[in-house]
XYZ file of C-alpha atoms in Angstrom:
402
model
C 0.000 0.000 0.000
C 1.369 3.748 -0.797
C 0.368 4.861 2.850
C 3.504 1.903 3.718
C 5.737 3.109 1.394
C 5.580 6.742 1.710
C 6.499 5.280 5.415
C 9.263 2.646 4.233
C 10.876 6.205 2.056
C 11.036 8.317 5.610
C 12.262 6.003 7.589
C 14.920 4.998 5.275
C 15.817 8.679 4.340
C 15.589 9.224 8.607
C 18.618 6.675 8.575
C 20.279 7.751 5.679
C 20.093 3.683 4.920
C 18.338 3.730 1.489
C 18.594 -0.235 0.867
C 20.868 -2.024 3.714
C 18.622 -3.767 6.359
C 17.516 -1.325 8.992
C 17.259 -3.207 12.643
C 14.862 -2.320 15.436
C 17.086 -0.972 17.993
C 21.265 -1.488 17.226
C 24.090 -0.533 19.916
C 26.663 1.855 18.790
C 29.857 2.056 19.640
C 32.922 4.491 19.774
C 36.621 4.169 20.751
C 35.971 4.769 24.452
C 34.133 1.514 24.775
C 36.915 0.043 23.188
C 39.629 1.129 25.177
C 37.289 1.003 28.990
C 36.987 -3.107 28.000
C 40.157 -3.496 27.008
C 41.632 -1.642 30.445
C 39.726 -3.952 32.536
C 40.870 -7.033 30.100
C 44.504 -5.171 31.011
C 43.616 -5.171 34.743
C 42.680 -8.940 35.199
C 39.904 -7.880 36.850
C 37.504 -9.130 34.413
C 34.929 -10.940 36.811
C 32.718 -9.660 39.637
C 35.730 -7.692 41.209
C 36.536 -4.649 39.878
C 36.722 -1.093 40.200
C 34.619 -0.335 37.180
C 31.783 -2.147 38.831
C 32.253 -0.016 41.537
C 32.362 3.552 39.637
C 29.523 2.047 37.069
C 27.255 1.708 40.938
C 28.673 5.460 41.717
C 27.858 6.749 38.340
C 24.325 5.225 37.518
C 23.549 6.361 41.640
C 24.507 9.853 40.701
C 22.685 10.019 36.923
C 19.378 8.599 38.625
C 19.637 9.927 41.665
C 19.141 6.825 43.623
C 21.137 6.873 47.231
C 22.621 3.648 45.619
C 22.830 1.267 42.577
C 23.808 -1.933 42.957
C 24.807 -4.003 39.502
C 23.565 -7.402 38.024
C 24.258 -9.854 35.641
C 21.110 -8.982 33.518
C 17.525 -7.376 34.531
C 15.436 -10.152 34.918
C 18.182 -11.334 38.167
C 17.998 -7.610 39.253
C 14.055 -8.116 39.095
C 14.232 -11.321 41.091
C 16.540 -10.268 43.698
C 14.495 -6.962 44.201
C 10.921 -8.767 44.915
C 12.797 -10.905 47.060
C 14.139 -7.889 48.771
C 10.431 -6.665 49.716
C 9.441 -10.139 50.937
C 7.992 -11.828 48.088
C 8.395 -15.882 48.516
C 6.577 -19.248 47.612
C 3.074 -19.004 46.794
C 2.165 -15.414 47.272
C 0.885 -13.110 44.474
C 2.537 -10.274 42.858
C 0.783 -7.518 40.721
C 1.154 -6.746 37.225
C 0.319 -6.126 33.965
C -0.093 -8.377 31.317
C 1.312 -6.018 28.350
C 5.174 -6.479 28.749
C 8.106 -9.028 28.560
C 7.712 -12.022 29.803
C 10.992 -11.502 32.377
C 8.580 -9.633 34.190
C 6.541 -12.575 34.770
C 9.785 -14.742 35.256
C 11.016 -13.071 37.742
C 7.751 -13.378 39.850
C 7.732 -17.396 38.844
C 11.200 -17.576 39.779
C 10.769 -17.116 43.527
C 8.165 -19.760 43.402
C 5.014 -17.041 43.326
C 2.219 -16.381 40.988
C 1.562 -13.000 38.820
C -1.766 -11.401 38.583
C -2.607 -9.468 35.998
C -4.861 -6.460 36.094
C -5.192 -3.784 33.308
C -2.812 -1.120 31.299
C -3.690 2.348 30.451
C -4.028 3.431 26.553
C -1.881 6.042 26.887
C 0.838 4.778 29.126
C 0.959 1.203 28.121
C 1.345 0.925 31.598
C -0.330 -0.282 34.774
C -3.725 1.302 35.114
C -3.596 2.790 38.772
C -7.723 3.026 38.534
C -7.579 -1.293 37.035
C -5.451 -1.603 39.589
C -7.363 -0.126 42.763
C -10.701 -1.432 41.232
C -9.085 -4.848 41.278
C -8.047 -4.941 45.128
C -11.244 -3.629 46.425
C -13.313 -6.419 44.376
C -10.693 -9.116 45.346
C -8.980 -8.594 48.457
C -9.032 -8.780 52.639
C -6.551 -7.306 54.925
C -6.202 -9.569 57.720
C -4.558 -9.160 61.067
C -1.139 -8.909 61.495
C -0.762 -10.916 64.326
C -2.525 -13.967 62.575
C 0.189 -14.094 59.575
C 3.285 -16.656 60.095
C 6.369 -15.890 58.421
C 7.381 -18.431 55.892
C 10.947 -18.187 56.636
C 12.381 -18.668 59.871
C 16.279 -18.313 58.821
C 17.758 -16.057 60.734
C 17.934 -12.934 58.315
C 21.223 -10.095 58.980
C 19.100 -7.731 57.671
C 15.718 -6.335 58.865
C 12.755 -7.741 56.725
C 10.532 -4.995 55.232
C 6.765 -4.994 57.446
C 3.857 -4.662 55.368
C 0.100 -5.491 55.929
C -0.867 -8.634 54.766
C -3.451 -8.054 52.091
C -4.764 -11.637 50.763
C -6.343 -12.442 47.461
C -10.208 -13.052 49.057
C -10.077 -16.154 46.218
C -7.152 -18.082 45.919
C -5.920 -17.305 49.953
C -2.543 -16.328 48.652
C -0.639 -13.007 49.643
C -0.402 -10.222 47.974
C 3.289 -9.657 48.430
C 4.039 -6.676 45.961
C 2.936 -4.810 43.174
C 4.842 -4.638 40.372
C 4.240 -1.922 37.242
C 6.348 -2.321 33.960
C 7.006 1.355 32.190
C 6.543 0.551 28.399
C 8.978 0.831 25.926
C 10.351 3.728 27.961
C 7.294 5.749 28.594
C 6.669 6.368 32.668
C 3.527 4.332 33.770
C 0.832 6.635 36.333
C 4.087 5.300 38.573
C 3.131 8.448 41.400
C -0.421 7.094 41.403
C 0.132 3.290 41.742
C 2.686 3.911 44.894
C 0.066 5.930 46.397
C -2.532 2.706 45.912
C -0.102 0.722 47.214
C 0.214 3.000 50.557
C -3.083 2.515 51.092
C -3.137 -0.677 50.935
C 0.650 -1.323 52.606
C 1.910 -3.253 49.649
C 5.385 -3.021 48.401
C 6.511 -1.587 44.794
C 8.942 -2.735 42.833
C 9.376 -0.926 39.387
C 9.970 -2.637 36.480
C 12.033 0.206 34.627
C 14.216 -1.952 32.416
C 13.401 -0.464 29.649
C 13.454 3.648 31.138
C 17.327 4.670 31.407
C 16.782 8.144 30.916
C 13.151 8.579 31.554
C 11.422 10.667 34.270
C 8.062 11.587 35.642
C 8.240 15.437 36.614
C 11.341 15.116 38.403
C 12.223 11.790 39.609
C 13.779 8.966 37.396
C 11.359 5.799 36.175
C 12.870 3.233 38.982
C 12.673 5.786 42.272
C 9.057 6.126 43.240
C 9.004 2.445 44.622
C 10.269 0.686 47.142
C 12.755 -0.596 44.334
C 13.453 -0.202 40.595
C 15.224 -1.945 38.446
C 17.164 -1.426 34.912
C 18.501 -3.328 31.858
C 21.247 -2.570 29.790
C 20.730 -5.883 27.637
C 22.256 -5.829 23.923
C 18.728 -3.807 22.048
C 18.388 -1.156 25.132
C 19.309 2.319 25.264
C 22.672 1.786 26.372
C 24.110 -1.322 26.713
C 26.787 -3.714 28.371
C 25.941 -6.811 26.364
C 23.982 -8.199 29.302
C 23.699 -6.053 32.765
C 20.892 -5.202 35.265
C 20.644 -2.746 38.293
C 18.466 -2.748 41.314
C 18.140 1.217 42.385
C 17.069 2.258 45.393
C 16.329 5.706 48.058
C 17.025 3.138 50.689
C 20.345 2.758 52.251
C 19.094 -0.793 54.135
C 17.776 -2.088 51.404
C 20.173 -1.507 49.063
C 23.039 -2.912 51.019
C 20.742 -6.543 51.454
C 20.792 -6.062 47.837
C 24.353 -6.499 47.272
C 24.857 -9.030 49.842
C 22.487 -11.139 48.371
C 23.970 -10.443 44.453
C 27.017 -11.686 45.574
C 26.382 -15.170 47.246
C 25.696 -13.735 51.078
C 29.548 -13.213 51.635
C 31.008 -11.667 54.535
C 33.222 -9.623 54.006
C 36.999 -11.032 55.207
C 40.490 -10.681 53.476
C 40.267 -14.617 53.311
C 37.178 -16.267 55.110
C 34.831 -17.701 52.944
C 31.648 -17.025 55.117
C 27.743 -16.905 53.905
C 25.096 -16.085 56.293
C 22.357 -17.471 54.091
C 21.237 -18.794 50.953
C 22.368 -15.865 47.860
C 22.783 -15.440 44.376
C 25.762 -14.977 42.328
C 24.627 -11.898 40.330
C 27.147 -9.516 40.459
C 28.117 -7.735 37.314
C 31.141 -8.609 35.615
C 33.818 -6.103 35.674
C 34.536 -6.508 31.566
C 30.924 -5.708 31.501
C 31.429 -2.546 33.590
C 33.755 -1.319 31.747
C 31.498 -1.172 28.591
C 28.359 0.251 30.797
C 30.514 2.722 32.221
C 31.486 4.432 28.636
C 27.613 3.546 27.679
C 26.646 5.524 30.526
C 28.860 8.781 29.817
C 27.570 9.032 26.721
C 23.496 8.821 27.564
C 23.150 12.156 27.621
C 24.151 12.675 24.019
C 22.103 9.133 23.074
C 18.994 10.196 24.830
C 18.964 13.512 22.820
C 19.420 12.128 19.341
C 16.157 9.703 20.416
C 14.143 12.514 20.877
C 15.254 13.984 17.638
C 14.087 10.621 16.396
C 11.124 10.635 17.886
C 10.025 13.935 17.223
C 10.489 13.154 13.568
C 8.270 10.223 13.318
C 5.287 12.381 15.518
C 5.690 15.007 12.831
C 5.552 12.432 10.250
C 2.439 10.829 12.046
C 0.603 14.391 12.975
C -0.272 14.244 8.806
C -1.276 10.866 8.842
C -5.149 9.851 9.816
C -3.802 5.926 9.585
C -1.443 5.504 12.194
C -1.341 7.022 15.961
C 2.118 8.104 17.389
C 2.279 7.515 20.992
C 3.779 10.069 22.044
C 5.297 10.970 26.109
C 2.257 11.012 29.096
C 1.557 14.130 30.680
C 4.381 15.794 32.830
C 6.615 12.853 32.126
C 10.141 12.816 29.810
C 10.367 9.342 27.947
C 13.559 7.864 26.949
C 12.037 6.946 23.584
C 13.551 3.628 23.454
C 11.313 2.347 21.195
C 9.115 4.794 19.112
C 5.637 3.284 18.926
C 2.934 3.755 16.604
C -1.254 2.650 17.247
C -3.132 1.653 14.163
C -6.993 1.299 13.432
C -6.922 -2.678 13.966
C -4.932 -5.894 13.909
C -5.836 -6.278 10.013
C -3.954 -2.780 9.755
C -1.230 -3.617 12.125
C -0.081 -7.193 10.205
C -0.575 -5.391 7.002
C 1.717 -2.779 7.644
C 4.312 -5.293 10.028
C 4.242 -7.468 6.503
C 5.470 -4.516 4.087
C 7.986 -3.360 5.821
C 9.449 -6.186 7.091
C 9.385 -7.275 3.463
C 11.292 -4.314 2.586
C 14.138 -4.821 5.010
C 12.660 -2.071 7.416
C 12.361 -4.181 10.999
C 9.040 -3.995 12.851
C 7.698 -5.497 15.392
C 4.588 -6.251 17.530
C 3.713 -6.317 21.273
C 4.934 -9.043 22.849
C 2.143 -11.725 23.226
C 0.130 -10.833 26.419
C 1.297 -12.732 29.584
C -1.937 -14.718 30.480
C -2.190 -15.749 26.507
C 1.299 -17.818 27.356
C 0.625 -21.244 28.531
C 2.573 -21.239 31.250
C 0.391 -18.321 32.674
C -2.724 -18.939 31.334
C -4.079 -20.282 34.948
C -2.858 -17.340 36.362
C -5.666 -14.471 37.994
C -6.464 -11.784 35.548
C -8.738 -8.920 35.725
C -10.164 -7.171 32.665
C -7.697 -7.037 29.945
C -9.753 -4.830 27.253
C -7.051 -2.130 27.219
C -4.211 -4.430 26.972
C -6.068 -6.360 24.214
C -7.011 -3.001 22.149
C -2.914 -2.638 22.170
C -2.111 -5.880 21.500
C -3.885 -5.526 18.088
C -2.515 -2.333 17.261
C 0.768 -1.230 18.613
C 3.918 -1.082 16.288
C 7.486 -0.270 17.224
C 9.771 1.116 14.855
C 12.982 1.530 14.106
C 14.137 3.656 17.117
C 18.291 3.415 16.869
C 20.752 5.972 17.519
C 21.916 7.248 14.723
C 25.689 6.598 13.946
C-alpha cells in the first residue's frame, strides 16, 4: 500500500540507509568503549571484582539519583533479587500487567510465586492505577497482622521490610508486591500506583528496564518504589551486552541487595563465610567497563532519540492511519522504542508485513502474559485495554543514529 511506502521512504531517508537492512534498535559504539573493555581485560579484573563495577554503581547512583545502585548480571536477576528484597516468597501473588516481557513474569515465577494481571492504560501502556485499585477492592481482605506466620524462619542479617498482609479473598494467597512495567520507555501513572499501594501497605517494585533516561516530573522511572530496576541488555538504550541494576532511596535495602547479588559473603580478606542462601549476580567487571562508557555518553544518546522521535510524531501528525504515541503528561520518555497505534490488527499485520518485506524491521507487542501457557491459569482482571494494544501497537525503528 502507498500509505507503507511513503512510510518505508522516511524512515529509510531518517537513517540515511536507502537499501541495507535497517534493525529495530542497534548498539553503537565508539573508541571509548573500546579502550574502557580493554583496560579492565589489562587489569585482570575481568569478573565480579573490579573497580569499574564499583564507579559504574557510583555513576548510575549519581545520573538517577538513587542513594545507591547496585549491579547485576542482567535485569530479569535484578528483578528477582528486588521482589525478594520486599518479601515476596513461595506461593504469594505479585501484581502486574499483562502487556510487557515475559521476564517480568519470570522473575515473579522464579521465587516460586504467581503474577496477577490487572489492566494497562491506553496512553501509558502501563499499569492502570484506577484497574489496579478497582481490582483490590473487588478481590482482596486485609487480615490481622498478628494472625500471619512468616514463611521463613532463617535467621535474616538484615531487617525484613513490614507490610500489611493483604490476601487475594479467592485463591488465599498473599499479595506480596505490586509490580508496574514502564513501556517501551514511557513512565507508567508510577506516582499514582505507589500511592494505591500506601493505602493498601503493599510493596513496589518498578519494572524500569526499559526507562534509562526517563522521568516523571522530576524523579527517574525506577525511584518512586520501594525498588526499581534497569537493563542494559544488547537492544536497550545503552548497553553492556547483558547487565541489570536494582536502584534504590534506601540505604538498608540496598546494602541486602548487594549481599544477596554476591552469594551472602562476609566480608573477610580470606574467610569464605555466607550467612544465608544468595545469588551470584554480580556484574562482571569486563561488563562494567562497557556500561561505564555507555553511561557517559546517555546524555548525548537520549537527545538524538528525541530527535528521532520527534520526527516520526511530525511524520504521524499528517497521517489519519497511524497514531504516534507520544510521552504522558508531565513525564520525559527515553524513547527507546518509538511506537505507533493503528486502526486494527488487520492494519497492524498489514503494515508489520510490508515493511518487514522491505528490510525495514518492525515489530509487535509481545504476546500478552496470560495468553502464554505457562500463565494462562494465572488471575487476571479485565484485559480490554491491553487487548485493544495488543492488536494495534507497532514499534519502529528507534536506533541511535551513527
Amino acid at each position: 500500500m502507498e500509505k507503507y511506502s511513503d512510510l518505508i521512504t522516511f524512515i529509510r531517508q531518517l537513517y540515511r540507509t536507502p537499501t541495507a537492512h535497517l534493525p529495530l534498535h542497534a548498539p553503537t559504539f565508539e573508541q571509548r568503549d573500546k579502550d574502557y573493555v580493554m583496560d579492565a581485560i589489562d587489569s585482570t579484573f575481568v569478573s565480579s571484582v573490579g573497580e569499574y563495577v564499583n564507579r559504574f554503581e557510583q555513576d548510575l547512583a549519581a545520573f538517577t539519583g538513587a542513594a545507591r545502585a547496585v549491579a547485576t548480571v542482567n535485569g530479569t536477576c535484578a528483578l528477582q533479587t528486588a521482589l525478594k528484597l520486599v518479601g515476596v516468597e513461595s506461593n504469594d501473588e505479585v501484581i502486574t500487567q499483562p502487556l510487557t516481557f515475559v521476564a517480568t513474569a519470570n522473575a515473579i515465577a522464579h521465587l516460586g510465586a504467581a503474577p496477577v494481571f490487572v489492566d494497562v492504560d491506553k496512553d501509558t501502556m502501563g499499569l492502570s492505577p484506577d484497574a489496579l485499585e478497582t481490582w483490590l477492592k473487588e478481590n482482596t481482605e486485609v487480615k490481622a497482622k498478628a494472625k500471619v506466620k512468616t514463611k521463613n524462619s532463617q535467621p535474616q542479617p538484615y531487617p525484613q521490610p513490614q507490610y500489611q498482609p493483604v490476601f487475594n479473598k479467592h485463591t488465599g494467597r498473599r499479595i506480596a508486591a505490586i509490580l508496574p512495567m514502564h513501556t517501551f520507555g514511557h513512565p507508567c501513572r508510577i506516582e499514582q500506583i505507589v500511592a494505591i499501594a500506601k493505602a493498601w501497605s503493599i510493596p513496589v517494585v518498578e519494572d524500569a528496564a526499559e526507562a534509562i533516561g526517563s522521568w516523571s516530573r522530576q524523579t527517574h522511572c525506577g525511584l518512586f518504589g520501594d525498588l526499581g530496576i534497569l537493563s542494559f541488555n544488547g537492544n536497550k538504550t545503552i548497553t553492556c551486552g547483558g547487565g541489570g541494576a536494582i536502584l534504590t532511596r534506601d540505604n538498608t535495602l540496598a546494602a541486602r541487595a548487594k549481599h544477596l547479588t554476591t552469594t551472602a559473603k562476609i566480608p573477610h580478606p580470606w574467610e569464605f563465610d555466607h550467612d544465608e542462601i544468595g545469588y551470584n549476580y554480580r556484574l562482571p567487571n569486563l561488563n562494567a567497563a562497557l556500561a561505564c562508557a555507555q553511561l557517559e555518553r546517555l546524555p548525548d544518546i537520549l537527545k538524538q532519540k528525541r530527535e528521532i522521535a520527534r520526527a516520526y510524531q511530525a511524520f504521524f501528525a499528517f497521517r489519519d492511519w497511524g497514531q504516534f504515541m507520544a510521552e504522558p503528561h508531565d513525564t520525559q520518555s527515553n524513547y527507546w522504542l518509538c511506537t505507533i497505534a493503528l486502526a486494527d490488527r488487520a492494519a497492524r499485520d498489514a503494515l508489520l508485513e510490508a515493511t518487514n518485506n522491505a528490510g525495514v524491521m518492525t515489530r509487535p507487542a509481545w504476546n500478552l502474559m496470560p495468553d502464554l501457557a505457562m500463565y494462562a491459569a494465572c488471575v487476571s482482571g479485565s484485559l480490554d485495554n491491553a487487548r485493544w494494544l495488543q492488536d494495534r501497537i507497532i514499534n519502529l525503528p528507534s536506533s541511535v543514529r551513527s
